[in-house]
Amino acid sequence: MTFIQALLLGILQGATEFLPVSSSAHLVIFPHLLGWPDPGLAFDTLLHLGTLAAVVVYFRRDLWQLIVAAWDSLRRRKIETPQARLAWLLVLATLPGALLGFLFEDQLGEIFGMPRAAAAFLLVTAALLALSELLSRRARALEALTWRDALVIGLTQALAIVPGLSRSGATMATGLLLGYRREDAARFSFLLAIPIVLGGGVYQLLKLLLDGRAGVGGPALVGMLTAALAGYAAIAGLLALVRRHALWPFVAYCALLGLLVLTGILA
């Protein structure tokens, strides 16, 4: 992995991580099309740390309130505020993805080398987004989130660990199908990304260090920085967009890219 490749992949990761188009699919498909070496699951996770920094900075005030509220609820042994309730619902929703990622790490590593598999799951992402736009009532606020809804959204995040099935797309679509407003579904999706990406990133970094592969640190650092900058811009842009517009452009994009790869037009 050269510095230029890492730079471009970082921009690609940051631009697509929070848009419902599957950043992991792009990191599988585009290096393949350009004849670049497969970046692999570890490098993909390192780029996710860059976008993690973006979402942490963007939602820093929300995060601080959630952390303080969760700590206070532990001390009092009682959940008394909406912030504390949301914090523990985020913890609950994180558990399925953490468990699935731990149990099927090796199988996921194999899928990351399969562009056609990623393209097929892009079509699944397109279908989920289309269904959410067609069926959602978009009437419920995030304050109405129940533990059952949080767990269902967490389960879809767990399934979205495969390349092509967009994490943000799957969780946003599930939130919409459960009746939540687009902006609230997007906000919960962004906040839900933080613990799962943090856990996966730390795990992969420890593996790199223990395996003696810290030499990827130079290009990875460049990729992480550009992913952070592009990710911050993507968060702001998507939140502004979903306040007034539907997700149909992302449906069309995912369907088109998936079909182009599957049919061999992009090969």
Coordinates of C-alpha atoms in Angstrom, one line a residue:
M1 CA 0.0 0.0 0.0
T2 CA 1.6 3.3 -1.2
F3 CA 1.0 6.7 0.4
I4 CA -1.0 7.9 -2.6
Q5 CA -3.2 4.8 -2.6
A6 CA -3.7 5.2 1.2
L7 CA -4.6 8.9 0.7
L8 CA -7.2 8.1 -2.0
L9 CA -8.7 5.2 -0.1
G10 CA -8.9 7.4 3.0
I11 CA -10.9 10.0 1.1
L12 CA -13.1 7.2 -0.4
Q13 CA -13.6 5.8 3.1
G14 CA -14.5 9.1 4.7
A15 CA -16.8 10.1 1.9
T16 CA -18.7 6.8 2.0
E17 CA -18.7 5.7 5.6
F18 CA -21.6 7.9 6.8
L19 CA -23.4 7.9 3.5
P20 CA -25.7 4.9 3.0
V21 CA -23.6 3.4 0.2
S22 CA -21.2 1.0 2.1
S23 CA -17.6 2.2 2.5
S24 CA -16.4 -1.3 2.9
A25 CA -17.8 -2.2 -0.6
H26 CA -16.0 0.7 -2.1
L27 CA -12.7 -0.4 -0.4
V28 CA -13.2 -3.8 -2.0
I29 CA -14.4 -2.8 -5.4
F30 CA -12.3 0.2 -6.4
P31 CA -8.9 -1.2 -5.5
H32 CA -9.8 -4.3 -7.5
L33 CA -10.8 -2.1 -10.5
L34 CA -7.6 -0.1 -10.3
G35 CA -5.4 -3.2 -9.9
W36 CA -4.3 -2.2 -6.4
P37 CA -3.5 -4.7 -3.8
D38 CA -6.3 -5.8 -1.5
P39 CA -6.2 -3.4 1.5
G40 CA -7.6 -6.2 3.7
L41 CA -9.8 -6.1 6.8
A42 CA -7.1 -4.6 9.1
F43 CA -6.4 -1.7 6.8
D44 CA -10.1 -1.1 6.4
T45 CA -10.5 -1.0 10.1
L46 CA -7.7 1.5 10.5
L47 CA -9.5 3.8 8.0
H48 CA -12.6 3.4 10.1
L49 CA -10.7 4.9 13.0
G50 CA -10.3 8.0 11.0
T51 CA -14.0 8.3 10.5
L52 CA -14.5 7.4 14.1
A53 CA -12.5 10.6 15.0
A54 CA -14.9 12.5 12.7
V55 CA -18.1 11.3 14.4
V56 CA -16.6 11.8 17.8
V57 CA -15.6 15.4 17.1
Y58 CA -19.0 16.1 15.4
F59 CA -21.1 14.7 18.2
R60 CA -18.6 15.7 21.0
R61 CA -21.3 17.5 23.1
D62 CA -23.8 14.7 22.7
L63 CA -21.2 12.2 23.7
W64 CA -20.1 14.0 26.8
Q65 CA -23.7 14.3 27.9
L66 CA -24.3 10.6 27.3
I67 CA -21.1 9.6 29.2
V68 CA -21.9 11.8 32.2
A69 CA -25.5 10.6 32.2
A70 CA -24.5 6.9 32.0
W71 CA -21.9 7.3 34.8
D72 CA -24.5 9.1 37.0
S73 CA -27.0 6.3 36.4
L74 CA -24.4 3.8 37.5
R75 CA -23.8 5.7 40.7
R76 CA -27.5 6.1 41.4
R77 CA -28.4 2.6 40.1
K78 CA -31.3 4.2 38.3
I79 CA -32.0 5.5 34.8
E80 CA -33.6 8.9 35.4
T81 CA -32.8 11.1 32.3
P82 CA -33.4 10.7 28.6
Q83 CA -29.6 11.0 28.0
A84 CA -28.9 8.0 30.4
R85 CA -31.6 6.0 28.7
L86 CA -30.2 6.7 25.3
A87 CA -26.7 5.8 26.5
W88 CA -27.7 2.4 27.7
L89 CA -29.8 1.8 24.6
L90 CA -26.7 2.4 22.5
V91 CA -24.8 -0.1 24.6
L92 CA -27.5 -2.7 24.0
A93 CA -27.6 -2.0 20.3
T94 CA -23.8 -2.5 20.1
L95 CA -23.7 -6.0 21.5
P96 CA -24.9 -8.0 18.4
G97 CA -22.3 -6.4 16.1
A98 CA -19.5 -6.9 18.6
L99 CA -20.4 -10.6 19.1
L100 CA -20.8 -11.3 15.3
G101 CA -17.5 -9.6 14.5
F102 CA -15.7 -11.6 17.1
L103 CA -17.1 -14.9 16.1
F104 CA -16.8 -14.6 12.3
E105 CA -13.6 -12.5 11.9
D106 CA -11.9 -15.1 9.6
Q107 CA -14.9 -15.5 7.3
L108 CA -15.3 -11.7 7.0
G109 CA -11.6 -11.5 6.0
E110 CA -12.3 -13.8 3.1
I111 CA -15.4 -11.8 1.9
F112 CA -13.3 -8.6 1.8
G113 CA -11.4 -10.1 -1.2
M114 CA -14.6 -10.7 -3.2
P115 CA -15.8 -7.7 -5.2
R116 CA -18.9 -9.5 -6.6
A117 CA -20.0 -10.5 -3.2
A118 CA -19.8 -6.8 -2.1
A119 CA -21.7 -5.8 -5.3
A120 CA -24.5 -8.3 -4.5
F121 CA -24.8 -6.8 -1.0
L122 CA -25.0 -3.3 -2.4
L123 CA -28.2 -4.4 -4.1
V124 CA -29.5 -5.5 -0.7
T125 CA -28.6 -2.1 0.6
A126 CA -30.5 -0.5 -2.2
A127 CA -33.5 -2.6 -1.5
L128 CA -33.5 -1.8 2.2
L129 CA -33.3 1.9 1.6
A130 CA -36.1 1.7 -1.0
L131 CA -38.4 -0.2 1.4
S132 CA -37.7 2.3 4.2
E133 CA -38.7 5.2 2.0
L134 CA -41.8 3.5 0.7
L135 CA -43.1 2.1 4.1
S136 CA -41.8 4.4 6.8
R137 CA -44.2 6.8 8.7
R138 CA -41.3 9.0 9.8
A139 CA -43.3 10.3 12.8
R140 CA -41.4 9.1 15.9
A141 CA -38.7 11.1 17.7
L142 CA -35.5 9.5 19.1
E143 CA -36.8 10.1 22.6
A144 CA -39.5 7.4 21.9
L145 CA -36.8 4.7 21.2
T146 CA -37.5 1.5 23.0
W147 CA -35.1 -1.3 24.0
R148 CA -36.7 -3.6 21.4
D149 CA -36.2 -1.0 18.7
A150 CA -32.6 -0.4 19.8
L151 CA -31.9 -4.2 19.7
V152 CA -33.5 -4.6 16.2
I153 CA -31.3 -1.7 14.9
G154 CA -28.3 -3.3 16.6
L155 CA -29.0 -6.6 14.8
T156 CA -29.1 -4.9 11.4
Q157 CA -25.8 -3.2 12.3
A158 CA -24.4 -6.7 13.1
L159 CA -25.5 -8.0 9.7
A160 CA -24.0 -5.0 8.0
I161 CA -20.5 -6.1 9.0
V162 CA -20.2 -7.7 5.5
P163 CA -18.9 -5.5 2.7
G164 CA -21.7 -4.1 0.6
L165 CA -24.4 -4.1 3.2
S166 CA -24.0 -0.5 4.3
R167 CA -23.9 -0.1 8.1
S168 CA -25.3 3.4 8.1
G169 CA -27.8 2.4 5.4
A170 CA -29.0 -0.7 7.2
T171 CA -29.4 1.1 10.6
M172 CA -31.0 4.2 9.1
A173 CA -33.4 2.1 7.0
T174 CA -34.3 0.0 10.1
G175 CA -34.9 3.2 12.1
L176 CA -37.2 4.5 9.3
L177 CA -39.1 1.2 9.0
L178 CA -39.7 1.4 12.8
G179 CA -41.3 4.8 12.2
Y180 CA -38.6 7.2 13.2
R181 CA -37.8 10.5 11.5
R182 CA -34.9 10.5 9.0
E183 CA -32.8 12.9 11.1
D184 CA -33.4 10.9 14.3
A185 CA -32.6 7.6 12.5
A186 CA -29.4 9.1 11.1
R187 CA -28.3 10.5 14.5
F188 CA -28.8 7.2 16.2
S189 CA -26.9 5.5 13.4
F190 CA -24.0 7.8 13.8
L191 CA -23.8 7.5 17.5
L192 CA -24.1 3.7 17.2
A193 CA -21.1 3.6 15.0
I194 CA -18.8 4.9 17.7
P195 CA -18.6 1.9 20.1
I196 CA -18.5 -0.8 17.4
V197 CA -15.8 1.0 15.3
L198 CA -13.8 1.9 18.4
G199 CA -13.8 -1.7 19.6
G200 CA -13.0 -3.1 16.1
G201 CA -10.2 -0.6 15.5
V202 CA -8.5 -1.2 18.9
Y203 CA -8.7 -5.0 18.3
Q204 CA -7.2 -4.7 14.9
L205 CA -4.4 -2.4 16.0
L206 CA -3.5 -4.8 18.8
K207 CA -3.3 -7.6 16.3
L208 CA -1.1 -5.6 14.0
L209 CA 1.3 -4.8 16.9
L210 CA 1.4 -8.4 18.1
D211 CA 1.9 -9.8 14.6
G212 CA 4.8 -7.3 14.0
R213 CA 3.0 -5.6 11.1
A214 CA 3.3 -2.0 12.5
G215 CA 5.1 -1.1 9.2
V216 CA 1.7 -0.2 7.6
G217 CA 1.5 2.7 10.1
G218 CA 2.8 5.3 7.7
P219 CA 0.3 4.9 4.8
A220 CA -2.4 4.0 7.3
L221 CA -1.9 7.3 9.2
V222 CA -2.3 9.2 5.9
G223 CA -5.5 7.3 5.2
M224 CA -6.9 7.8 8.6
L225 CA -6.3 11.6 8.5
T226 CA -8.0 12.0 5.1
A227 CA -10.8 9.7 6.2
A228 CA -11.4 11.8 9.3
L229 CA -11.6 15.0 7.2
A230 CA -13.8 13.5 4.5
G231 CA -16.0 11.8 7.2
Y232 CA -16.7 15.0 9.0
A233 CA -17.9 16.7 5.8
A234 CA -20.0 13.6 5.0
I235 CA -21.8 13.7 8.4
A236 CA -22.6 17.4 8.1
G237 CA -23.8 16.9 4.5
L238 CA -26.0 13.9 5.2
L239 CA -27.7 15.4 8.2
A240 CA -28.5 18.5 6.2
L241 CA -29.8 16.4 3.3
V242 CA -32.1 14.1 5.3
R243 CA -33.8 17.1 6.9
R244 CA -35.4 17.9 3.6
H245 CA -34.9 15.1 1.1
A246 CA -35.5 11.4 0.7
L247 CA -32.8 8.7 0.3
W248 CA -33.6 7.8 -3.3
P249 CA -30.3 9.0 -4.8
F250 CA -28.5 6.5 -2.6
V251 CA -30.9 3.8 -3.7
A252 CA -30.1 4.5 -7.3
Y253 CA -26.3 4.7 -6.7
C254 CA -26.1 1.4 -4.8
A255 CA -28.2 -0.4 -7.3
L256 CA -26.3 0.9 -10.3
L257 CA -22.8 0.2 -8.9
G258 CA -23.8 -3.2 -7.8
L259 CA -25.3 -4.1 -11.2
L260 CA -22.3 -2.7 -13.0
V261 CA -19.9 -4.9 -11.0
L262 CA -22.1 -8.1 -11.1
T263 CA -22.7 -7.9 -14.9
G264 CA -18.9 -7.4 -15.5
I265 CA -19.2 -3.9 -17.0
L266 CA -17.0 -2.8 -14.2
A267 CA -14.5 -5.7 -13.9

